[in-house]
Short mmCIF file of C-alpha atoms in Angstrom, two decimals:
data_model
loop_
_atom_site.label_atom_id
_atom_site.label_comp_id
_atom_site.label_asym_id
_atom_site.label_seq_id
_atom_site.Cartn_x
_atom_site.Cartn_y
_atom_site.Cartn_z
CA MET X 1205 89.29 93.49 93.38
CA LYS X 1206 88.82 90.10 91.73
CA LYS X 1207 88.90 88.36 95.12
CA ILE X 1208 85.79 90.26 96.24
CA TRP X 1209 83.47 88.68 93.72
CA ILE X 1210 85.17 85.29 94.04
CA VAL X 1211 84.47 85.24 97.80
CA PHE X 1212 80.95 86.61 97.59
CA VAL X 1213 79.72 85.12 94.35
CA GLY X 1214 82.20 82.51 93.19
CA LEU X 1215 82.15 80.63 96.49
CA ALA X 1216 78.61 81.47 97.42
CA VAL X 1217 76.62 81.21 94.20
CA VAL X 1218 78.71 79.77 91.39
CA ALA X 1219 80.04 76.98 93.57
CA VAL X 1220 76.60 76.29 94.97
CA ALA X 1221 75.24 76.18 91.45
CA ALA X 1222 78.24 74.25 90.16
CA GLY X 1223 79.41 70.62 90.37
CA LEU X 1224 76.10 69.08 89.44
CA ALA X 1225 76.09 70.63 85.97
CA VAL X 1226 72.32 70.53 86.33
CA MET X 1227 69.99 72.98 84.67
CA LEU X 1228 66.56 73.70 86.06
CA THR X 1229 64.79 74.93 82.97
CA PRO X 1230 63.83 78.62 82.60
CA ASP X 1231 60.24 77.33 82.52
CA ALA X 1232 59.98 75.66 85.94
CA LYS X 1233 56.25 75.25 85.28
CA LYS X 1234 57.19 72.48 82.84
CA ILE X 1235 58.83 70.49 85.65
CA ARG X 1236 55.68 71.00 87.71
CA VAL X 1237 53.49 69.69 84.86
CA ILE X 1238 55.75 66.68 84.34
CA LEU X 1239 55.70 65.86 88.05
CA ASP X 1240 51.93 66.14 88.22
CA SER X 1241 51.20 64.17 85.06
CA GLN X 1242 54.07 61.71 84.61
CA GLY X 1243 55.98 61.51 87.87
CA LYS X 1244 59.60 61.63 89.05
CA GLN X 1245 61.14 59.38 86.36
CA ALA X 1246 59.79 61.63 83.62
CA VAL X 1247 61.44 64.62 85.31
CA GLU X 1248 64.76 62.73 85.42
CA ALA X 1249 64.45 62.04 81.69
CA TYR X 1250 63.64 65.69 81.10
CA LEU X 1251 66.73 66.80 83.10
CA LYS X 1252 68.92 64.37 81.13
CA ALA X 1253 67.65 65.82 77.88
CA GLU X 1254 68.38 69.32 79.08
CA THR X 1255 71.79 68.68 80.70
CA GLY X 1256 73.17 65.58 78.97
CA LYS X 1257 73.65 63.91 82.38
CA ASP X 1258 71.77 61.22 84.29
CA ILE X 1259 70.25 63.01 87.27
CA ALA X 1260 68.59 61.19 90.16
CA LEU X 1261 65.70 63.16 91.68
CA THR X 1262 64.29 62.47 95.15
CA TYR X 1263 62.01 64.53 97.37
CA ALA X 1264 59.61 63.95 100.25
CA LYS X 1265 56.75 66.17 99.09
CA ALA X 1266 55.90 68.60 96.28
CA GLU X 1267 53.55 71.55 96.68
CA ASP X 1268 52.06 73.69 93.92
CA THR X 1269 52.12 77.27 95.22
CA SER X 1270 51.39 80.64 93.64
CA ASP X 1271 55.13 81.44 93.77
CA GLY X 1272 56.23 78.24 92.07
CA LEU X 1273 56.91 74.59 92.76
CA LEU X 1274 57.90 73.96 96.39
CA LEU X 1275 59.82 70.73 97.00
CA HIS X 1276 60.63 69.38 100.47
CA ASP X 1277 63.80 67.36 101.23
CA LEU X 1278 64.98 67.59 97.63
CA THR X 1279 68.09 65.82 96.32
CA LEU X 1280 69.46 66.12 92.79
CA ALA X 1281 72.52 63.92 92.21
CA GLU X 1282 74.50 62.62 89.26
CA LYS X 1283 74.06 58.87 89.00
CA ALA X 1284 77.64 58.47 87.78
CA ASP X 1285 79.00 60.46 90.73
CA PRO X 1286 76.56 60.70 93.66
CA ASN X 1287 78.93 63.09 95.47
CA LYS X 1288 77.91 65.73 92.94
CA LYS X 1289 74.55 66.71 94.29
CA ILE X 1290 72.25 69.42 95.54
CA VAL X 1291 70.40 68.78 98.79
CA ALA X 1292 67.58 71.13 99.73
CA LYS X 1293 65.37 71.02 102.78
CA THR X 1294 62.96 73.27 100.89
CA ALA X 1295 63.43 74.52 97.33
CA LEU X 1296 61.07 76.97 95.68
CA LEU X 1297 61.63 76.81 91.92
CA SER X 1298 60.56 79.74 89.78
CA GLU X 1299 62.38 80.28 86.49
CA LEU X 1300 65.88 79.71 87.94
CA VAL X 1301 68.76 78.74 85.65
CA ILE X 1302 71.87 76.88 86.86
CA ASP X 1303 74.40 75.66 84.30
CA THR X 1304 78.00 75.27 85.50
CA GLU X 1305 80.52 72.41 85.75
CA GLY X 1306 83.62 71.24 87.57
CA TRP X 1307 82.90 71.40 91.31
CA GLY X 1308 82.00 68.67 93.76
CA MET X 1309 79.52 70.06 96.26
CA SER X 1310 76.92 69.51 98.93
CA ALA X 1311 74.39 72.23 99.77
CA THR X 1312 71.16 72.75 101.62
CA PHE X 1313 68.89 75.37 100.03
CA ASN X 1314 65.96 77.19 101.57
CA ASP X 1315 63.55 79.20 99.42
CA ILE X 1316 65.39 79.71 96.14
CA VAL X 1317 63.46 82.23 94.06
CA GLY X 1318 64.76 83.05 90.59
CA GLY X 1319 63.93 85.64 87.97
CA PRO X 1320 64.20 85.51 84.16
CA GLY X 1321 67.34 83.80 82.90
CA GLY X 1322 69.10 82.17 79.98
CA ARG X 1323 70.73 78.80 79.50
CA ASN X 1324 74.31 79.78 80.41
CA GLY X 1325 75.08 80.85 83.95
CA LEU X 1326 72.84 81.91 86.79
CA ARG X 1327 70.02 84.43 86.88
CA GLY X 1328 67.84 85.32 89.83
CA GLN X 1329 65.86 88.21 91.26
CA VAL X 1330 66.18 86.76 94.77
CA ILE X 1331 68.32 83.80 95.77
CA GLU X 1332 68.44 82.55 99.35
CA LEU X 1333 70.74 79.73 100.44
CA SER X 1334 71.38 78.18 103.84
CA LYS X 1335 73.89 75.71 105.25
CA VAL X 1336 76.00 75.84 102.09
CA LYS X 1337 79.13 73.75 101.67
CA VAL X 1338 81.40 73.73 98.61
CA SER X 1339 84.48 71.54 98.19
CA HIS X 1340 87.07 71.20 95.42
CA ASP X 1341 90.62 69.78 95.34
CA GLY X 1342 90.93 69.69 99.11
CA LYS X 1343 89.54 73.20 99.53
CA SER X 1344 86.18 73.94 101.11
CA ALA X 1345 83.89 76.87 101.82
CA THR X 1346 80.82 76.98 104.01
CA MET X 1347 78.16 79.57 104.77
CA ALA X 1348 75.34 79.59 107.27
CA ALA X 1349 73.23 81.74 104.94
CA PHE X 1350 73.52 83.70 101.70
CA LYS X 1351 71.03 86.05 100.05
CA ALA X 1352 71.39 87.81 96.70
CA LYS X 1353 69.12 90.22 94.83
CA ASP X 1354 69.08 90.84 91.08
CA LEU X 1355 71.91 88.44 90.30
CA SER X 1356 73.20 87.77 86.79
CA LEU X 1357 76.27 85.58 86.30
CA ALA X 1358 76.74 84.53 82.66
CA ASP X 1359 79.31 81.89 81.81
CA ASP X 1360 79.46 82.73 78.12
CA ASP X 1361 80.85 86.26 78.58
CA ALA X 1362 81.94 86.15 82.24
CA ASP X 1363 79.64 89.11 82.91
CA LEU X 1364 78.65 89.73 86.53
CA ARG X 1365 75.81 91.84 87.91
CA LEU X 1366 74.67 91.84 91.53
CA ALA X 1367 72.52 94.52 93.18
CA GLU X 1368 72.83 93.32 96.78
CA ALA X 1369 74.29 90.38 98.65
CA GLU X 1370 74.46 89.36 102.29
CA MET X 1371 76.12 86.39 103.92
CA THR X 1372 76.60 85.06 107.44
CA GLY X 1373 78.81 82.38 108.93
CA PHE X 1374 81.27 82.20 106.05
CA GLN X 1375 84.36 79.99 106.37
CA LEU X 1376 86.99 79.16 103.75
CA GLU X 1377 89.74 76.56 104.17
CA ASN X 1378 92.38 76.49 101.43
CA GLY X 1379 95.54 75.94 103.48
CA ASN X 1380 94.72 79.16 105.30
CA LEU X 1381 91.50 79.77 107.21
CA VAL X 1382 89.16 82.69 106.52
CA LYS X 1383 86.04 83.38 108.59
CA ILE X 1384 83.46 86.16 108.22
CA SER X 1385 80.55 86.36 110.63
CA LYS X 1386 78.65 88.79 108.39
CA GLY X 1387 79.29 90.50 105.08
CA SER X 1388 77.38 92.55 102.54
CA LEU X 1389 77.89 94.38 99.26
CA LYS X 1390 75.88 96.60 96.94
CA ASN X 1391 75.94 97.16 93.19
CA LEU X 1392 78.74 94.87 92.07
CA SER X 1393 79.27 94.61 88.31
CA GLY X 1394 81.95 93.91 85.76
CA GLN X 1395 83.81 91.28 83.77
CA PRO X 1396 86.67 90.27 86.10
CA GLU X 1397 87.48 87.04 84.26
CA LYS X 1398 88.14 89.04 81.10
CA GLY X 1399 90.24 91.65 82.87
CA GLY X 1400 87.55 94.26 82.43
CA GLN X 1401 86.44 96.97 84.82
CA LEU X 1402 84.84 96.06 88.13
CA ARG X 1403 82.49 98.39 89.99
CA LEU X 1404 81.42 98.16 93.60
CA ASP X 1405 79.42 100.78 95.47
CA GLU X 1406 79.64 99.37 98.97
CA LEU X 1407 81.36 96.54 100.85
CA ASN X 1408 81.00 95.78 104.55
CA PHE X 1409 82.45 93.06 106.77
CA GLU X 1410 81.87 92.02 110.34
CA GLY X 1411 83.68 89.36 112.31
CA LEU X 1412 86.43 88.68 109.76
CA GLN X 1413 89.15 86.24 110.81
CA THR X 1414 92.00 84.96 108.67
CA HIS X 1415 94.94 82.97 109.88
CA SER X 1416 97.65 80.64 108.70
CA ASP X 1417 100.80 79.31 110.28
CA GLU X 1418 102.38 82.76 109.96
CA GLN X 1419 99.57 85.32 110.30
CA PHE X 1420 96.35 85.87 112.19
CA PHE X 1421 93.75 88.59 111.67
CA VAL X 1422 90.48 89.37 113.44
CA LEU X 1423 87.81 91.81 112.27
CA ASP X 1424 85.28 92.45 114.99
CA VAL X 1425 82.61 95.02 114.06
CA GLY X 1426 81.53 97.79 111.74
CA GLY X 1427 82.23 97.64 108.02
CA LEU X 1428 85.89 96.77 108.19
CA GLY X 1429 86.79 97.17 111.83
CA GLY X 1430 88.51 95.72 114.85
CA LEU X 1431 91.23 94.02 112.80
CA LYS X 1432 94.09 92.63 114.86
CA ALA X 1433 97.08 90.58 113.76
CA THR X 1434 99.61 88.73 115.86
CA ALA X 1435 102.70 86.96 114.62
CA PRO X 1436 106.38 86.96 115.60
CA GLY X 1437 107.76 90.38 114.71
CA TYR X 1438 104.40 91.70 113.46
CA ASP X 1439 101.96 94.14 115.05
CA VAL X 1440 98.90 94.89 112.90
CA ALA X 1441 95.57 96.43 113.92
CA ILE X 1442 92.75 98.59 112.56
CA GLY X 1443 89.85 99.95 114.55
CA GLY X 1444 87.53 100.45 111.58
CA ALA X 1445 87.35 101.20 107.88
CA TYR X 1446 84.65 102.31 105.45
CA VAL X 1447 84.63 102.61 101.66
CA GLU X 1448 81.98 104.17 99.39
CA GLY X 1449 81.76 104.75 95.64
CA LEU X 1450 84.76 102.66 94.57
CA TYR X 1451 85.69 102.33 90.87
CA LEU X 1452 88.66 100.56 89.29
CA ASP X 1453 89.17 99.53 85.67
CA LYS X 1454 91.82 97.67 83.69
CA GLU X 1455 93.47 100.95 82.67
CA ASN X 1456 94.50 101.48 86.30
CA VAL X 1457 92.05 104.36 86.77
CA PHE X 1458 90.75 104.52 90.32
CA ARG X 1459 87.88 106.60 91.71
CA LEU X 1460 86.67 106.74 95.27
CA GLY X 1461 83.71 108.56 96.77
CA LYS X 1462 84.75 108.20 100.39
CA ALA X 1463 87.09 106.10 102.52
CA GLU X 1464 87.98 106.18 106.18
CA ALA X 1465 90.20 104.14 108.46
CA LYS X 1466 90.64 104.50 112.22
CA GLU X 1467 93.22 103.32 114.74
CA PHE X 1468 95.49 101.73 112.15
CA LYS X 1469 98.84 100.14 112.94
CA CYS X 1470 101.11 98.00 110.79
CA VAL X 1471 104.63 97.40 112.11
CA ALA X 1472 106.72 94.50 110.82
CA GLU X 1473 110.20 93.75 112.14
CA GLY X 1474 110.38 97.22 113.72
CA ASP X 1475 109.37 99.12 110.53
CA GLY X 1476 105.91 100.44 109.78
CA LEU X 1477 103.22 103.04 110.18
CA GLU X 1478 100.35 103.87 112.50
CA PHE X 1479 97.65 106.56 112.69
CA SER X 1480 94.41 107.27 114.54
CA LEU X 1481 92.46 108.58 111.52
CA PHE X 1482 92.82 108.55 107.75
CA SER X 1483 90.05 109.74 105.45
CA LEU X 1484 89.62 110.57 101.77
CA ALA X 1485 86.67 111.99 99.85
CA GLY X 1486 86.05 112.83 96.22
CA VAL X 1487 89.01 111.07 94.60
CA ALA X 1488 88.21 111.92 90.98
CA GLN X 1489 90.97 109.99 89.23
CA MET X 1490 94.10 108.12 90.22
CA ASP X 1491 96.44 106.21 87.92
CA PHE X 1492 98.75 104.21 90.15
CA ASP X 1493 101.46 104.31 87.48
CA GLU X 1494 101.24 108.12 87.17
CA PRO X 1495 101.42 109.76 90.64
CA GLU X 1496 100.96 113.25 89.17
CA THR X 1497 97.39 112.29 88.20
CA TRP X 1498 96.30 111.65 91.78
CA HIS X 1499 93.50 114.01 92.84
CA PHE X 1500 91.71 114.26 96.18
CA GLY X 1501 88.62 116.28 97.08
CA ALA X 1502 89.44 116.19 100.78
CA GLY X 1503 91.77 114.24 103.01
CA LYS X 1504 92.73 114.01 106.65
CA LEU X 1505 95.39 112.29 108.76
CA GLU X 1506 95.70 112.37 112.52
CA ASN X 1507 98.35 111.14 114.94
CA VAL X 1508 100.67 109.53 112.40
CA ILE X 1509 103.79 107.72 113.57
CA VAL X 1510 106.50 106.27 111.32
CA HIS X 1511 108.62 103.46 112.78
CA GLY X 1512 112.01 102.31 111.55
CA GLY X 1513 114.54 99.95 113.04
CA GLY X 1514 112.40 99.61 116.14
CA ALA X 1515 112.47 103.38 116.81
CA LYS X 1516 110.09 106.27 116.20
CA LEU X 1517 111.45 108.18 113.19
CA ALA X 1518 108.72 110.70 112.41
CA SER X 1519 105.22 111.76 113.39
CA ILE X 1520 102.41 114.10 112.33
CA ALA X 1521 99.77 115.41 114.71
CA SER X 1522 97.33 116.20 111.89
CA LEU X 1523 97.11 116.87 108.18
CA ASP X 1524 94.06 118.32 106.41
CA SER X 1525 93.64 119.01 102.71
CA GLU X 1526 90.75 120.07 100.51
CA THR X 1527 90.28 120.75 96.81
CA THR X 1528 87.24 122.47 95.30
CA ASN X 1529 86.30 123.36 91.73
CA ASN X 1530 83.91 126.28 91.40
CA ASN X 1531 83.21 127.51 87.87
CA SER X 1532 86.67 126.44 86.62
CA VAL X 1533 88.46 127.95 89.64
CA ILE X 1534 90.30 125.22 91.53
CA ALA X 1535 91.11 126.00 95.15
CA PHE X 1536 93.48 123.83 97.17
CA SER X 1537 94.49 124.04 100.82
CA LEU X 1538 96.70 121.89 103.01
CA ASN X 1539 97.52 122.28 106.68
CA LEU X 1540 100.04 120.11 108.47
CA ARG X 1541 100.51 120.41 112.23
CA GLU X 1542 103.46 119.20 114.27
CA LEU X 1543 105.53 117.25 111.78
CA TRP X 1544 108.34 115.74 113.83
CA ILE X 1545 111.43 114.16 112.25
CA SER X 1546 114.25 112.45 114.13
CA THR X 1547 117.79 112.81 112.82
CA ASP X 1548 117.92 109.00 113.10
CA SER X 1549 115.85 108.91 109.90
CA MET X 1550 118.55 110.79 107.93
CA ASP X 1551 121.59 109.36 106.21
CA PRO X 1552 124.86 109.51 108.23
CA ALA X 1553 126.20 112.64 106.49
CA GLU X 1554 123.00 114.63 107.01
CA ARG X 1555 122.68 113.41 110.60
CA ALA X 1556 126.24 114.45 111.39
CA GLN X 1557 125.66 117.89 109.89
CA MET X 1558 122.46 118.42 111.87
CA GLU X 1559 123.98 117.19 115.13
CA ALA X 1560 126.99 119.48 114.59
CA MET X 1561 124.48 122.34 114.84
CA GLY X 1562 123.00 120.82 118.01
CA VAL X 1563 119.85 119.60 116.20
CA LYS X 1564 118.67 116.10 117.10
CA GLN X 1565 115.10 116.48 115.89
CA ILE X 1566 113.05 118.75 113.62
CA LYS X 1567 109.52 119.82 114.45
CA PHE X 1568 107.40 122.22 112.40
CA ASP X 1569 103.97 123.10 111.00
CA ALA X 1570 103.36 123.53 107.25
CA ALA X 1571 100.63 125.02 105.09
CA MET X 1572 99.87 125.51 101.42
CA ALA X 1573 97.02 127.27 99.64
CA TYR X 1574 96.50 128.22 96.01
CA GLU X 1575 93.83 129.06 93.45
CA ALA X 1576 94.07 128.09 89.78
CA ASP X 1577 91.77 129.79 87.26
CA LEU X 1578 91.46 127.40 84.30
CA LYS X 1579 89.85 130.06 82.09
CA LYS X 1580 92.36 132.84 82.82
CA ASN X 1581 95.33 130.43 82.96
CA THR X 1582 96.51 131.88 86.28
CA LEU X 1583 97.89 130.32 89.43
CA ASP X 1584 97.75 132.34 92.65
CA VAL X 1585 99.94 130.77 95.35
CA LYS X 1586 98.44 132.36 98.41
CA GLU X 1587 100.76 130.67 100.88
CA ILE X 1588 103.49 128.11 101.27
CA SER X 1589 104.76 128.18 104.82
CA LEU X 1590 106.94 126.26 107.25
CA LYS X 1591 106.99 127.14 110.93
CA GLY X 1592 108.97 125.53 113.72
CA GLN X 1593 110.19 126.54 117.16
CA ASP X 1594 113.85 126.23 116.17
CA LEU X 1595 113.44 126.50 112.39
CA GLY X 1596 111.65 129.83 112.43
CA HIS X 1597 108.85 130.82 110.06
CA LEU X 1598 109.25 130.73 106.27
CA THR X 1599 106.52 132.06 103.96
CA LEU X 1600 106.33 132.16 100.16
CA ARG X 1601 103.67 133.84 98.01
CA ALA X 1602 103.50 134.31 94.23
CA ALA X 1603 101.14 134.96 91.33
CA PHE X 1604 101.75 133.27 87.97
CA GLY X 1605 100.16 133.53 84.53
CA GLU X 1606 100.06 131.70 81.19
CA ILE X 1607 99.68 128.36 82.95
CA LYS X 1608 97.38 126.04 81.04
CA LEU X 1609 96.64 123.82 83.99
CA ASP X 1610 95.08 120.42 83.35
CA PRO X 1611 93.42 119.30 86.61
CA ASN X 1612 93.67 115.69 85.42
CA ASP X 1613 97.44 115.93 84.96
CA VAL X 1614 98.88 118.84 86.96
CA GLY X 1615 102.52 117.75 86.74
CA ARG X 1616 102.68 117.45 82.96
CA SER X 1617 100.65 120.59 82.32
CA LEU X 1618 103.05 122.64 84.45
CA GLU X 1619 105.98 121.11 82.59
CA ALA X 1620 104.36 121.91 79.24
CA SER X 1621 103.85 125.56 80.30
CA ALA X 1622 107.40 126.04 81.61
CA ASN X 1623 108.58 128.10 78.64
CA VAL X 1624 105.72 130.59 78.81
CA ILE X 1625 104.92 130.93 82.54
CA THR X 1626 104.96 134.52 83.79
CA MET X 1627 105.23 135.95 87.31
CA ALA X 1628 103.13 138.95 88.34
CA SER X 1629 104.36 139.15 91.94
CA GLY X 1630 106.29 137.25 94.57
CA GLU X 1631 107.24 137.44 98.24
CA PHE X 1632 109.73 135.65 100.47
CA ALA X 1633 109.63 136.16 104.24
CA TYR X 1634 111.67 134.44 106.93
CA GLU X 1635 111.61 134.97 110.68
CA ASP X 1636 114.46 133.16 112.37
CA GLY X 1637 113.90 130.89 115.36
CA GLY X 1638 117.58 130.26 116.05
CA LEU X 1639 118.41 128.04 113.07
CA VAL X 1640 120.40 130.67 111.11
CA ARG X 1641 122.56 131.43 114.13
CA GLN X 1642 123.16 127.70 114.69
CA ILE X 1643 124.27 127.29 111.06
CA ILE X 1644 126.60 130.29 111.32
CA VAL X 1645 128.21 128.95 114.50
CA ALA X 1646 128.64 125.45 113.00
CA GLN X 1647 130.13 126.79 109.74
CA ALA X 1648 132.43 129.14 111.62
CA LYS X 1649 133.68 126.29 113.80
CA GLU X 1650 134.40 124.20 110.70
CA ALA X 1651 136.29 127.14 109.15
CA GLY X 1652 138.24 127.75 112.37
CA VAL X 1653 137.02 131.33 112.88
CA SER X 1654 134.58 133.12 115.18
CA ALA X 1655 130.94 133.53 114.22
CA ASP X 1656 131.34 137.28 113.64
CA GLN X 1657 134.42 136.70 111.46
CA PHE X 1658 132.53 134.10 109.43
CA VAL X 1659 129.61 136.53 108.83
CA GLU X 1660 132.04 139.22 107.73
CA GLN X 1661 133.72 136.80 105.31
CA GLN X 1662 130.34 136.12 103.70
CA SER X 1663 129.03 139.69 103.70
CA ALA X 1664 132.11 141.56 102.42
CA PRO X 1665 132.23 140.08 98.89
CA MET X 1666 128.45 140.27 98.62
CA MET X 1667 128.44 143.99 99.48
CA ALA X 1668 131.37 144.67 97.12
CA MET X 1669 129.62 142.96 94.18
CA ALA X 1670 126.38 144.85 94.87
CA LYS X 1671 128.12 148.24 94.94
CA GLN X 1672 130.06 147.40 91.79
CA SER X 1673 126.86 146.48 89.89
CA GLY X 1674 125.43 149.96 90.35
CA GLY X 1675 121.92 148.54 90.76
CA GLN X 1676 119.84 150.05 93.55
CA GLU X 1677 117.74 146.87 93.94
CA MET X 1678 120.83 144.67 94.24
CA LEU X 1679 122.43 147.02 96.78
CA ALA X 1680 119.24 147.13 98.85
CA LEU X 1681 119.07 143.33 98.84
CA ALA X 1682 122.75 142.99 99.85
CA GLU X 1683 122.35 145.49 102.69
CA ALA X 1684 119.27 143.68 103.99
CA MET X 1685 121.11 140.32 103.84
CA ASP X 1686 124.14 141.83 105.65
CA LYS X 1687 121.93 143.22 108.39
CA PHE X 1688 120.06 139.92 108.77
CA LEU X 1689 123.20 137.77 108.96
CA LYS X 1690 124.69 139.97 111.66
CA ASN X 1691 121.48 139.86 113.67
CA PRO X 1692 119.13 137.13 112.39
CA VAL X 1693 115.60 138.27 113.20
CA LYS X 1694 113.47 138.74 110.07
CA LEU X 1695 114.05 139.11 106.32
CA VAL X 1696 111.40 140.06 103.74
CA VAL X 1697 112.05 140.16 99.97
CA LYS X 1698 109.34 141.20 97.51
CA ALA X 1699 109.11 141.28 93.70
CA GLN X 1700 106.53 143.56 92.11
CA PRO X 1701 107.26 144.04 88.38
CA GLU X 1702 105.30 146.63 86.42
CA LYS X 1703 103.92 143.84 84.23
CA PRO X 1704 104.16 140.03 84.33
CA VAL X 1705 107.64 138.74 83.54
CA LYS X 1706 108.36 135.52 81.65
CA LEU X 1707 110.38 133.29 83.99
CA MET X 1708 112.47 131.79 81.16
CA ASP X 1709 113.79 135.26 80.26
CA LEU X 1710 115.21 135.78 83.76
CA GLY X 1711 117.83 133.06 83.36
CA ALA X 1712 119.68 134.95 80.64
CA MET X 1713 119.86 138.24 82.56
CA ASP X 1714 122.65 139.45 84.90
CA PRO X 1715 121.55 139.67 88.57
CA ALA X 1716 121.32 143.46 88.74
CA ALA X 1717 119.17 143.73 85.60
CA MET X 1718 116.93 140.89 86.79
CA LEU X 1719 116.33 142.49 90.21
CA LYS X 1720 115.57 145.80 88.52
CA LEU X 1721 113.06 144.22 86.12
CA LEU X 1722 111.34 142.49 89.03
CA ARG X 1723 111.45 145.71 91.12
CA VAL X 1724 112.80 143.81 94.11
CA THR X 1725 112.68 145.36 97.57
CA ALA X 1726 114.17 143.92 100.75
CA GLN X 1727 113.90 144.65 104.46
CA ALA X 1728 115.63 143.09 107.45
CA ASN X 1729 114.63 143.05 111.10
#
């Protein structure tokens, strides 16, 4: 974030105002009076008294206008170091303050109009610069034009305020080369030099180019758009990007009104990511050191591809999510379509296990939806589902209580409620798509028996234990599991206790008593 204001303000305004260490007094009328009554040498003496430096003043013509003193072909230069100077084809002086040191510079100004200001730093309601060049320690920056509105840059407290800024024809050479054909920002404020918060409502670039011996980037049009990078082993591109309502402070808290990126690709040495669309809206709070505090109002991804080792490892056709908060009821939904995973992305043991079942890739859809009532302390999981052609269709539903959910820290609030969470209902449903049969065949082969023999070996002890327990719920569950394993089609298990059950109490119960308390029912096929 600090680089933003350095590029826009530090190189455009501070540096332009710098090197000369000259201060044009807050009362520019006084310079006008001195010029009219005493002449140029008296102005130089006045500037020396104000700045402590010998300043040489030259100009072709001075005009007294209603807006201020207009000087033509103005030059202000330090007599001890003539390279430190300001050169202006036309300079309109109206209560502008410049008081900074340390940079050698050459600049041409057109129509500088300042507002009220103090002695330290730079103040201006409107500042317009043209043909600006700044140089320091072998580094240089140039701009064809720069315009700022409501600028305040105070040296004494490093405080920055800028309502609007626009620049064209920017170029920076500092070992690398950066070019921007056009850029703008709105409502920039903060204290970046002191490590304080920095706010920025809007930032747009056009025609951005950066390149060094190793990298090259081009930004063609539209906010942040048309970025392309070429270098050995690198493939980077972005069709466009837009950011609105950005906030970041020194505590690592991040807020974002809206962000969007299109046609993105970043692959380096065969590893990387690409997507056609990524968007976020309503990011309320995000601490980068605490992932559980990340919150998104809405998000979308389309046509995602993950590369690894020069191969395609995974992809997502689309992902949509949305979170709303209506009268303390938080609703969340997520839909993921066509998640594809290659077994090449797995570790060798997992890959071998999957390939033993004849699976070389996994492809499925996923969905999640829940409602959390912050006043009633309830969490209604309406759906968690996975669905794939070979995987089948898995669905989970449940209703929980006594959850004091903190929307600003979901992870920790769930952890804090773990000892008191209750379950009012639950449902598990699975419709096989061939995966269960593949697992049975693979396990049977490893055990050296037929598939039917393997199923019988698993079912027999399960049925014996269920009958021995004497529990009707446990026997019904075992019979449903036996039926499903012998002919994997569909299995549905439901829990509907008479009243909410504390989850922590279930761990100390024997299986039969637990299933009875939960009033579990099961059906197969």
